[in-house]
PDB file of C-alpha atoms and ligand atoms in Angstrom:
ATOM      1  CA  THR A   1     -28.839  98.381-123.460  1.00  0.00           C
ATOM      2  CA  VAL A   2     -29.304  99.602-119.926  1.00  0.00           C
ATOM      3  CA  VAL A   3     -26.548 101.995-118.918  1.00  0.00           C
ATOM      4  CA  VAL A   4     -25.163 101.471-115.438  1.00  0.00           C
ATOM      5  CA  ALA A   5     -22.689 103.724-113.630  1.00  0.00           C
ATOM      6  CA  ASP A   6     -19.723 101.925-112.094  1.00  0.00           C
ATOM      7  CA  THR A   7     -19.378 104.279-109.133  1.00  0.00           C
ATOM      8  CA  GLY A   8     -20.732 105.331-105.757  1.00  0.00           C
ATOM      9  CA  ASP A   9     -20.128 109.002-106.555  1.00  0.00           C
ATOM     10  CA  ILE A  10     -23.479 110.749-106.094  1.00  0.00           C
ATOM     11  CA  GLU A  11     -22.518 113.784-108.183  1.00  0.00           C
ATOM     12  CA  ALA A  12     -21.464 111.640-111.141  1.00  0.00           C
ATOM     13  CA  ILE A  13     -24.703 109.675-110.907  1.00  0.00           C
ATOM     14  CA  ARG A  14     -26.766 112.864-110.836  1.00  0.00           C
ATOM     15  CA  LYS A  15     -24.897 114.040-113.905  1.00  0.00           C
ATOM     16  CA  TYR A  16     -25.181 110.898-116.004  1.00  0.00           C
ATOM     17  CA  GLN A  17     -28.526 109.591-114.715  1.00  0.00           C
ATOM     18  CA  PRO A  18     -27.911 105.872-115.225  1.00  0.00           C
ATOM     19  CA  GLN A  19     -30.609 103.291-114.593  1.00  0.00           C
ATOM     20  CA  ASP A  20     -28.535 101.293-112.095  1.00  0.00           C
ATOM     21  CA  CYS A  21     -25.192 101.626-110.382  1.00  0.00           C
ATOM     22  CA  THR A  22     -22.549  99.156-109.284  1.00  0.00           C
ATOM     23  CA  THR A  23     -20.129  99.386-106.399  1.00  0.00           C
ATOM     24  CA  ASN A  24     -17.312  97.354-104.922  1.00  0.00           C
ATOM     25  CA  PRO A  25     -15.320  97.925-101.726  1.00  0.00           C
ATOM     26  CA  SER A  26     -12.764 100.205-103.367  1.00  0.00           C
ATOM     27  CA  LEU A  27     -15.481 102.293-105.063  1.00  0.00           C
ATOM     28  CA  ILE A  28     -17.329 102.525-101.720  1.00  0.00           C
ATOM     29  CA  LEU A  29     -14.204 103.747 -99.952  1.00  0.00           C
ATOM     30  CA  LYS A  30     -13.584 106.346-102.679  1.00  0.00           C
ATOM     31  CA  ALA A  31     -17.216 107.486-102.590  1.00  0.00           C
ATOM     32  CA  ALA A  32     -17.406 107.697 -98.795  1.00  0.00           C
ATOM     33  CA  GLN A  33     -14.633 110.285 -98.832  1.00  0.00           C
ATOM     34  CA  LEU A  34     -16.522 112.583-101.213  1.00  0.00           C
ATOM     35  CA  GLU A  35     -18.501 115.630-100.207  1.00  0.00           C
ATOM     36  CA  GLY A  36     -21.873 113.989-100.829  1.00  0.00           C
ATOM     37  CA  TYR A  37     -21.267 111.755 -97.814  1.00  0.00           C
ATOM     38  CA  SER A  38     -19.771 114.373 -95.532  1.00  0.00           C
ATOM     39  CA  GLY A  39     -18.868 113.057 -92.121  1.00  0.00           C
ATOM     40  CA  LEU A  40     -19.355 109.410 -93.023  1.00  0.00           C
ATOM     41  CA  MET A  41     -15.671 108.455 -92.725  1.00  0.00           C
ATOM     42  CA  GLY A  42     -15.569 110.188 -89.324  1.00  0.00           C
ATOM     43  CA  GLU A  43     -18.582 108.149 -88.253  1.00  0.00           C
ATOM     44  CA  ALA A  44     -16.884 104.979 -89.459  1.00  0.00           C
ATOM     45  CA  ARG A  45     -13.790 105.774 -87.393  1.00  0.00           C
ATOM     46  CA  GLY A  46     -16.106 106.200 -84.406  1.00  0.00           C
ATOM     47  CA  TRP A  47     -17.629 102.762 -85.002  1.00  0.00           C
ATOM     48  CA  LEU A  48     -14.122 101.269 -85.032  1.00  0.00           C
ATOM     49  CA  LYS A  49     -13.116 103.081 -81.832  1.00  0.00           C
ATOM     50  CA  SER A  50     -16.200 101.803 -80.059  1.00  0.00           C
ATOM     51  CA  GLY A  51     -15.016  98.269 -80.744  1.00  0.00           C
ATOM     52  CA  GLU A  52     -16.968  97.247 -83.843  1.00  0.00           C
ATOM     53  CA  SER A  53     -15.063  94.816 -86.054  1.00  0.00           C
ATOM     54  CA  VAL A  54     -13.506  95.980 -89.310  1.00  0.00           C
ATOM     55  CA  ASP A  55     -15.847  93.658 -91.221  1.00  0.00           C
ATOM     56  CA  ASP A  56     -18.916  95.144 -89.533  1.00  0.00           C
ATOM     57  CA  VAL A  57     -17.704  98.653 -90.209  1.00  0.00           C
ATOM     58  CA  ILE A  58     -17.111  97.863 -93.894  1.00  0.00           C
ATOM     59  CA  ASP A  59     -20.609  96.417 -94.168  1.00  0.00           C
ATOM     60  CA  LYS A  60     -22.202  99.409 -92.455  1.00  0.00           C
ATOM     61  CA  LEU A  61     -20.272 101.834 -94.655  1.00  0.00           C
ATOM     62  CA  THR A  62     -21.238  99.869 -97.765  1.00  0.00           C
ATOM     63  CA  VAL A  63     -24.920  99.910 -96.899  1.00  0.00           C
ATOM     64  CA  ARG A  64     -24.899 103.582 -95.881  1.00  0.00           C
ATOM     65  CA  VAL A  65     -23.465 104.537 -99.269  1.00  0.00           C
ATOM     66  CA  GLY A  66     -25.693 102.004-101.065  1.00  0.00           C
ATOM     67  CA  THR A  67     -28.806 103.381 -99.361  1.00  0.00           C
ATOM     68  CA  GLU A  68     -28.017 106.895-100.603  1.00  0.00           C
ATOM     69  CA  LEU A  69     -27.516 105.497-104.080  1.00  0.00           C
ATOM     70  CA  THR A  70     -30.963 103.862-104.068  1.00  0.00           C
ATOM     71  CA  LYS A  71     -32.403 107.357-103.615  1.00  0.00           C
ATOM     72  CA  ILE A  72     -30.778 108.528-106.837  1.00  0.00           C
ATOM     73  CA  VAL A  73     -30.920 105.638-109.317  1.00  0.00           C
ATOM     74  CA  PRO A  74     -34.328 104.291-110.274  1.00  0.00           C
ATOM     75  CA  GLY A  75     -33.062 100.718-110.649  1.00  0.00           C
ATOM     76  CA  ASN A  76     -30.659  98.447-108.820  1.00  0.00           C
ATOM     77  CA  VAL A  77     -27.646  99.164-106.654  1.00  0.00           C
ATOM     78  CA  SER A  78     -25.075  96.371-106.741  1.00  0.00           C
ATOM     79  CA  THR A  79     -23.345  95.769-103.421  1.00  0.00           C
ATOM     80  CA  GLU A  80     -20.352  93.470-103.211  1.00  0.00           C
ATOM     81  CA  VAL A  81     -19.646  90.855-100.575  1.00  0.00           C
ATOM     82  CA  ASP A  82     -16.001  91.008 -99.479  1.00  0.00           C
ATOM     83  CA  ALA A  83     -14.113  89.014-102.133  1.00  0.00           C
ATOM     84  CA  ARG A  84     -11.854  87.455 -99.463  1.00  0.00           C
ATOM     85  CA  LEU A  85     -14.832  85.254 -98.551  1.00  0.00           C
ATOM     86  CA  SER A  86     -15.204  83.957-102.089  1.00  0.00           C
ATOM     87  CA  PHE A  87     -14.197  80.367-101.328  1.00  0.00           C
ATOM     88  CA  ASP A  88     -16.374  79.968 -98.223  1.00  0.00           C
ATOM     89  CA  GLN A  89     -20.005  79.366 -99.127  1.00  0.00           C
ATOM     90  CA  ASP A  90     -21.370  79.678 -95.575  1.00  0.00           C
ATOM     91  CA  ALA A  91     -19.529  82.948 -95.006  1.00  0.00           C
ATOM     92  CA  LEU A  92     -20.824  84.304 -98.316  1.00  0.00           C
ATOM     93  CA  LEU A  93     -24.389  83.375 -97.398  1.00  0.00           C
ATOM     94  CA  ALA A  94     -24.090  84.947 -93.950  1.00  0.00           C
ATOM     95  CA  ARG A  95     -22.610  88.177 -95.318  1.00  0.00           C
ATOM     96  CA  ALA A  96     -25.154  88.435 -98.152  1.00  0.00           C
ATOM     97  CA  ARG A  97     -28.041  87.969 -95.719  1.00  0.00           C
ATOM     98  CA  HIS A  98     -26.468  90.443 -93.288  1.00  0.00           C
ATOM     99  CA  LEU A  99     -26.109  93.124 -95.986  1.00  0.00           C
ATOM    100  CA  THR A 100     -29.706  92.527 -97.068  1.00  0.00           C
ATOM    101  CA  ALA A 101     -30.900  92.870 -93.457  1.00  0.00           C
ATOM    102  CA  LEU A 102     -28.924  96.121 -93.010  1.00  0.00           C
ATOM    103  CA  TYR A 103     -30.556  97.508 -96.145  1.00  0.00           C
ATOM    104  CA  GLU A 104     -33.967  96.465 -94.843  1.00  0.00           C
ATOM    105  CA  GLU A 105     -33.263  98.326 -91.570  1.00  0.00           C
ATOM    106  CA  ASN A 106     -32.667 101.408 -93.736  1.00  0.00           C
ATOM    107  CA  GLY A 107     -35.967 100.883 -95.530  1.00  0.00           C
ATOM    108  CA  VAL A 108     -34.391  99.485 -98.713  1.00  0.00           C
ATOM    109  CA  GLY A 109     -36.019  96.304 -99.960  1.00  0.00           C
ATOM    110  CA  LYS A 110     -34.493  93.339-101.754  1.00  0.00           C
ATOM    111  CA  ASP A 111     -36.030  94.576-104.981  1.00  0.00           C
ATOM    112  CA  ARG A 112     -33.535  97.477-105.098  1.00  0.00           C
ATOM    113  CA  ILE A 113     -30.269  95.701-104.514  1.00  0.00           C
ATOM    114  CA  LEU A 114     -28.155  93.070-106.191  1.00  0.00           C
ATOM    115  CA  ILE A 115     -25.657  91.210-104.060  1.00  0.00           C
ATOM    116  CA  LYS A 116     -22.341  90.836-105.874  1.00  0.00           C
ATOM    117  CA  LEU A 117     -20.589  87.512-105.358  1.00  0.00           C
ATOM    118  CA  ALA A 118     -17.412  86.382-107.084  1.00  0.00           C
ATOM    119  CA  ALA A 119     -17.841  83.670-109.714  1.00  0.00           C
ATOM    120  CA  THR A 120     -16.155  80.939-107.708  1.00  0.00           C
ATOM    121  CA  TRP A 121     -17.867  77.571-107.270  1.00  0.00           C
ATOM    122  CA  GLU A 122     -18.831  78.635-103.734  1.00  0.00           C
ATOM    123  CA  GLY A 123     -20.091  82.015-104.935  1.00  0.00           C
ATOM    124  CA  ILE A 124     -22.276  80.449-107.598  1.00  0.00           C
ATOM    125  CA  GLU A 125     -23.649  77.838-105.180  1.00  0.00           C
ATOM    126  CA  ALA A 126     -24.399  80.616-102.659  1.00  0.00           C
ATOM    127  CA  ALA A 127     -26.275  82.472-105.403  1.00  0.00           C
ATOM    128  CA  ARG A 128     -28.381  79.369-106.089  1.00  0.00           C
ATOM    129  CA  ILE A 129     -29.575  79.481-102.453  1.00  0.00           C
ATOM    130  CA  LEU A 130     -29.922  83.268-102.177  1.00  0.00           C
ATOM    131  CA  GLU A 131     -31.995  83.560-105.345  1.00  0.00           C
ATOM    132  CA  LYS A 132     -34.517  81.139-103.791  1.00  0.00           C
ATOM    133  CA  GLU A 133     -34.729  83.513-100.803  1.00  0.00           C
ATOM    134  CA  GLY A 134     -35.502  86.426-103.106  1.00  0.00           C
ATOM    135  CA  ILE A 135     -31.990  87.883-102.787  1.00  0.00           C
ATOM    136  CA  ARG A 136     -30.957  88.647-106.340  1.00  0.00           C
ATOM    137  CA  CYS A 137     -27.313  88.116-107.221  1.00  0.00           C
ATOM    138  CA  ASN A 138     -24.811  89.753-109.542  1.00  0.00           C
ATOM    139  CA  ILE A 139     -22.065  87.214-110.232  1.00  0.00           C
ATOM    140  CA  THR A 140     -18.916  89.245-110.637  1.00  0.00           C
ATOM    141  CA  LEU A 141     -15.215  88.648-111.259  1.00  0.00           C
ATOM    142  CA  LEU A 142     -16.384  86.459-114.117  1.00  0.00           C
ATOM    143  CA  PHE A 143     -13.782  85.721-116.758  1.00  0.00           C
ATOM    144  CA  ASN A 144     -15.063  82.969-119.039  1.00  0.00           C
ATOM    145  CA  LEU A 145     -18.004  81.150-120.612  1.00  0.00           C
ATOM    146  CA  GLU A 146     -17.869  78.226-118.180  1.00  0.00           C
ATOM    147  CA  GLN A 147     -18.343  80.505-115.164  1.00  0.00           C
ATOM    148  CA  ALA A 148     -21.117  82.316-117.019  1.00  0.00           C
ATOM    149  CA  ILE A 149     -23.016  79.114-117.816  1.00  0.00           C
ATOM    150  CA  ALA A 150     -22.651  77.834-114.253  1.00  0.00           C
ATOM    151  CA  ALA A 151     -24.012  81.145-112.902  1.00  0.00           C
ATOM    152  CA  ALA A 152     -26.957  81.111-115.310  1.00  0.00           C
ATOM    153  CA  GLN A 153     -27.778  77.488-114.510  1.00  0.00           C
ATOM    154  CA  ALA A 154     -27.740  78.361-110.799  1.00  0.00           C
ATOM    155  CA  GLY A 155     -30.407  80.979-111.546  1.00  0.00           C
ATOM    156  CA  ALA A 156     -28.322  84.105-110.964  1.00  0.00           C
ATOM    157  CA  TYR A 157     -30.222  87.269-111.821  1.00  0.00           C
ATOM    158  CA  LEU A 158     -27.226  88.910-113.525  1.00  0.00           C
ATOM    159  CA  ILE A 159     -23.603  88.258-114.430  1.00  0.00           C
ATOM    160  CA  SER A 160     -20.803  90.788-114.791  1.00  0.00           C
ATOM    161  CA  PRO A 161     -18.285  89.400-117.273  1.00  0.00           C
ATOM    162  CA  PHE A 162     -15.096  91.478-117.014  1.00  0.00           C
ATOM    163  CA  VAL A 163     -13.350  93.020-120.002  1.00  0.00           C
ATOM    164  CA  GLY A 164     -10.409  95.071-118.771  1.00  0.00           C
ATOM    165  CA  ARG A 165      -8.960  92.631-116.315  1.00  0.00           C
ATOM    166  CA  ILE A 166      -8.771  89.970-119.059  1.00  0.00           C
ATOM    167  CA  THR A 167      -7.155  92.417-121.461  1.00  0.00           C
ATOM    168  CA  ASP A 168      -4.726  93.588-118.768  1.00  0.00           C
ATOM    169  CA  TRP A 169      -3.724  90.005-118.006  1.00  0.00           C
ATOM    170  CA  TYR A 170      -3.116  89.157-121.675  1.00  0.00           C
ATOM    171  CA  LYS A 171      -1.126  92.331-122.193  1.00  0.00           C
ATOM    172  CA  LYS A 172       1.071  91.602-119.222  1.00  0.00           C
ATOM    173  CA  SER A 173       1.602  87.930-119.945  1.00  0.00           C
ATOM    174  CA  THR A 174       2.253  88.302-123.684  1.00  0.00           C
ATOM    175  CA  GLY A 175       4.007  91.680-123.599  1.00  0.00           C
ATOM    176  CA  THR A 176       1.436  93.083-126.062  1.00  0.00           C
ATOM    177  CA  GLN A 177       1.288  96.885-125.949  1.00  0.00           C
ATOM    178  CA  ASP A 178      -2.333  97.174-126.970  1.00  0.00           C
ATOM    179  CA  TYR A 179      -5.025  95.127-128.687  1.00  0.00           C
ATOM    180  CA  ALA A 180      -7.135  96.265-131.614  1.00  0.00           C
ATOM    181  CA  VAL A 181     -10.765  96.003-130.537  1.00  0.00           C
ATOM    182  CA  ASP A 182     -11.373  93.010-132.851  1.00  0.00           C
ATOM    183  CA  GLU A 183      -8.506  91.140-131.220  1.00  0.00           C
ATOM    184  CA  ASP A 184      -9.083  92.204-127.644  1.00  0.00           C
ATOM    185  CA  PRO A 185      -9.436  88.997-125.574  1.00  0.00           C
ATOM    186  CA  GLY A 186     -11.577  90.799-122.977  1.00  0.00           C
ATOM    187  CA  ILE A 187     -14.076  91.913-125.629  1.00  0.00           C
ATOM    188  CA  GLN A 188     -14.054  88.479-127.269  1.00  0.00           C
ATOM    189  CA  SER A 189     -14.833  86.798-123.954  1.00  0.00           C
ATOM    190  CA  VAL A 190     -17.958  88.919-123.349  1.00  0.00           C
ATOM    191  CA  GLN A 191     -19.116  88.535-126.961  1.00  0.00           C
ATOM    192  CA  GLU A 192     -18.798  84.766-126.688  1.00  0.00           C
ATOM    193  CA  ILE A 193     -20.868  84.738-123.477  1.00  0.00           C
ATOM    194  CA  TYR A 194     -23.470  87.071-124.977  1.00  0.00           C
ATOM    195  CA  HIS A 195     -23.993  85.011-128.142  1.00  0.00           C
ATOM    196  CA  HIS A 196     -24.064  81.727-126.231  1.00  0.00           C
ATOM    197  CA  PHE A 197     -26.687  83.032-123.790  1.00  0.00           C
ATOM    198  CA  LYS A 198     -28.874  84.489-126.525  1.00  0.00           C
ATOM    199  CA  SER A 199     -28.747  81.339-128.634  1.00  0.00           C
ATOM    200  CA  HIS A 200     -29.525  79.083-125.660  1.00  0.00           C
ATOM    201  CA  GLY A 201     -32.289  81.207-124.144  1.00  0.00           C
ATOM    202  CA  TYR A 202     -30.662  81.900-120.775  1.00  0.00           C
ATOM    203  CA  GLU A 203     -32.581  84.562-118.878  1.00  0.00           C
ATOM    204  CA  THR A 204     -29.669  85.764-116.749  1.00  0.00           C
ATOM    205  CA  ILE A 205     -28.838  89.375-117.609  1.00  0.00           C
ATOM    206  CA  ILE A 206     -25.352  90.031-119.032  1.00  0.00           C
ATOM    207  CA  MET A 207     -23.689  93.232-117.856  1.00  0.00           C
ATOM    208  CA  GLY A 208     -20.269  93.945-119.361  1.00  0.00           C
ATOM    209  CA  ALA A 209     -17.938  95.385-116.692  1.00  0.00           C
ATOM    210  CA  SER A 210     -14.351  96.432-116.059  1.00  0.00           C
ATOM    211  CA  PHE A 211     -13.886  98.728-119.041  1.00  0.00           C
ATOM    212  CA  ARG A 212     -10.582 100.414-119.721  1.00  0.00           C
ATOM    213  CA  SER A 213     -11.524 102.488-122.777  1.00  0.00           C
ATOM    214  CA  ALA A 214     -14.456 104.008-124.632  1.00  0.00           C
ATOM    215  CA  ALA A 215     -13.577 101.760-127.606  1.00  0.00           C
ATOM    216  CA  GLN A 216     -14.199  98.693-125.438  1.00  0.00           C
ATOM    217  CA  VAL A 217     -17.629 100.027-124.459  1.00  0.00           C
ATOM    218  CA  GLU A 218     -18.459 100.727-128.123  1.00  0.00           C
ATOM    219  CA  ALA A 219     -17.433  97.204-129.079  1.00  0.00           C
ATOM    220  CA  LEU A 220     -20.025  95.783-126.670  1.00  0.00           C
ATOM    221  CA  ALA A 221     -22.827  98.285-127.343  1.00  0.00           C
ATOM    222  CA  GLY A 222     -25.964  96.181-127.507  1.00  0.00           C
ATOM    223  CA  CYS A 223     -25.109  93.956-124.529  1.00  0.00           C
ATOM    224  CA  ASP A 224     -28.007  93.747-122.000  1.00  0.00           C
ATOM    225  CA  ARG A 225     -26.306  96.160-119.615  1.00  0.00           C
ATOM    226  CA  LEU A 226     -22.939  97.879-119.465  1.00  0.00           C
ATOM    227  CA  THR A 227     -21.464  99.270-116.271  1.00  0.00           C
ATOM    228  CA  ILE A 228     -19.252 102.225-117.106  1.00  0.00           C
ATOM    229  CA  SER A 229     -17.053 104.484-114.979  1.00  0.00           C
ATOM    230  CA  PRO A 230     -17.905 108.211-114.815  1.00  0.00           C
ATOM    231  CA  GLN A 231     -14.695 108.975-116.688  1.00  0.00           C
ATOM    232  CA  LEU A 232     -15.698 106.817-119.663  1.00  0.00           C
ATOM    233  CA  LEU A 233     -19.306 108.049-119.506  1.00  0.00           C
ATOM    234  CA  GLY A 234     -17.830 111.533-119.848  1.00  0.00           C
ATOM    235  CA  GLU A 235     -15.770 110.474-122.871  1.00  0.00           C
ATOM    236  CA  LEU A 236     -18.774 108.837-124.533  1.00  0.00           C
ATOM    237  CA  ALA A 237     -21.263 111.655-123.983  1.00  0.00           C
ATOM    238  CA  ALA A 238     -21.749 114.033-126.891  1.00  0.00           C
ATOM    239  CA  ASP A 239     -22.003 117.821-126.574  1.00  0.00           C
ATOM    240  CA  ASN A 240     -25.789 117.584-126.401  1.00  0.00           C
ATOM    241  CA  GLY A 241     -25.367 115.416-123.322  1.00  0.00           C
ATOM    242  CA  LYS A 242     -26.524 112.205-124.999  1.00  0.00           C
ATOM    243  CA  LEU A 243     -24.610 108.967-124.901  1.00  0.00           C
ATOM    244  CA  GLU A 244     -24.190 108.503-128.646  1.00  0.00           C
ATOM    245  CA  VAL A 245     -22.783 105.014-128.756  1.00  0.00           C
ATOM    246  CA  LYS A 246     -24.025 103.178-131.818  1.00  0.00           C
ATOM    247  CA  LEU A 247     -25.191  99.609-131.393  1.00  0.00           C
ATOM    248  CA  ASN A 248     -22.491  97.251-132.579  1.00  0.00           C
ATOM    249  CA  GLU A 249     -23.221  94.676-135.271  1.00  0.00           C
ATOM    250  CA  LYS A 250     -20.936  92.157-133.564  1.00  0.00           C
ATOM    251  CA  MET A 251     -23.558  92.142-130.812  1.00  0.00           C
ATOM    252  CA  GLY A 252     -26.190  91.111-133.343  1.00  0.00           C
ATOM    253  CA  HIS A 253     -27.509  94.616-133.997  1.00  0.00           C
ATOM    254  CA  GLU A 254     -27.703  96.283-137.366  1.00  0.00           C
ATOM    255  CA  THR A 255     -29.523  99.461-136.469  1.00  0.00           C
ATOM    256  CA  GLU A 256     -28.173 102.960-136.277  1.00  0.00           C
ATOM    257  CA  ASP A 257     -29.737 103.396-132.848  1.00  0.00           C
ATOM    258  CA  THR A 258     -27.626 104.422-129.916  1.00  0.00           C
ATOM    259  CA  ILE A 259     -27.423 102.352-126.744  1.00  0.00           C
ATOM    260  CA  THR A 260     -29.793 104.624-124.903  1.00  0.00           C
ATOM    261  CA  GLU A 261     -32.163 107.438-125.523  1.00  0.00           C
ATOM    262  CA  ALA A 262     -31.606 108.701-121.997  1.00  0.00           C
ATOM    263  CA  GLN A 263     -30.162 112.162-121.492  1.00  0.00           C
ATOM    264  CA  PHE A 264     -26.597 112.238-120.309  1.00  0.00           C
TER     265      PHE A 264
HETATM  266  C1  LIG B   1     -18.122  96.251-111.689  1.00  0.00           C
HETATM  267  O1  LIG B   1     -19.084  95.653-111.292  1.00  0.00           O
HETATM  268  C2  LIG B   1     -16.743  95.914-111.300  1.00  0.00           C
HETATM  269  O2  LIG B   1     -16.572  95.949-109.915  1.00  0.00           O
HETATM  270  C3  LIG B   1     -15.785  96.841-111.977  1.00  0.00           C
HETATM  271  O3  LIG B   1     -16.203  97.104-113.302  1.00  0.00           O
HETATM  272  C4  LIG B   1     -14.395  96.269-111.904  1.00  0.00           C
HETATM  273  O4  LIG B   1     -13.544  97.014-112.663  1.00  0.00           O
HETATM  274  P1  LIG B   1     -11.956  96.966-112.475  1.00  0.00           P
HETATM  275  O5  LIG B   1     -11.440  95.812-113.255  1.00  0.00           O
HETATM  276  O6  LIG B   1     -11.530  98.275-113.025  1.00  0.00           O
HETATM  277  O7  LIG B   1     -11.707  96.822-111.007  1.00  0.00           O
END
């Protein structure tokens, strides 16, 4: 399992040394206000004052933070296209290409970034086109097996099936206080996708996302990748700094190995 940090916080990434990191607009905004990016929000306000559109400013901010992140993680930085465009294929394509071009201007190649697109029909069809252009996609906001299969068949590089948002929705709509891990509908959804992909030979990488608890991460230990917030990484790290999450047999693993040998 490749451990991914679900944050744009440079300090947290230095501390936990994940392979990859994932961002979204709210994580970018949080990160841009941290010390590691001092002055960036001021610069962004300047861009707005000089007449740049809000969309352009968001893109520039996203790529500025993303570029810094590529200097710290050895692997991929996931960068999200504004989810409000998720039902407009042409707009998604334009924004994905624009973000890629901005990264290239900063000296960051396509091989370091994944463009996050929501798992709508339009998002998946945009990914089909972008993948052919060498722009690798992370299909996000993915809540079921059907979306996962469609993304894999379109040739998406990676999918991010969500856990917590499914669990949250079930809790709210059924009035359930909490789910035991074995009955957690968010966990079950990712397990179903994982087993289907592995038994059908899909190459698309599965990265569990949207975790609410360490127990949810442990339940999916053994998934291809897991993107985990700094808070949960902190909860999962042992005193010796290692992430001692044992592979879970429900993910088809029977070993006593932990999800990573990396130092945390
Ligand atoms: C990661 O790629 C997602 O953006 C993130 O895990 C979403 O988590 P949330 O449901 O807490 O917003």
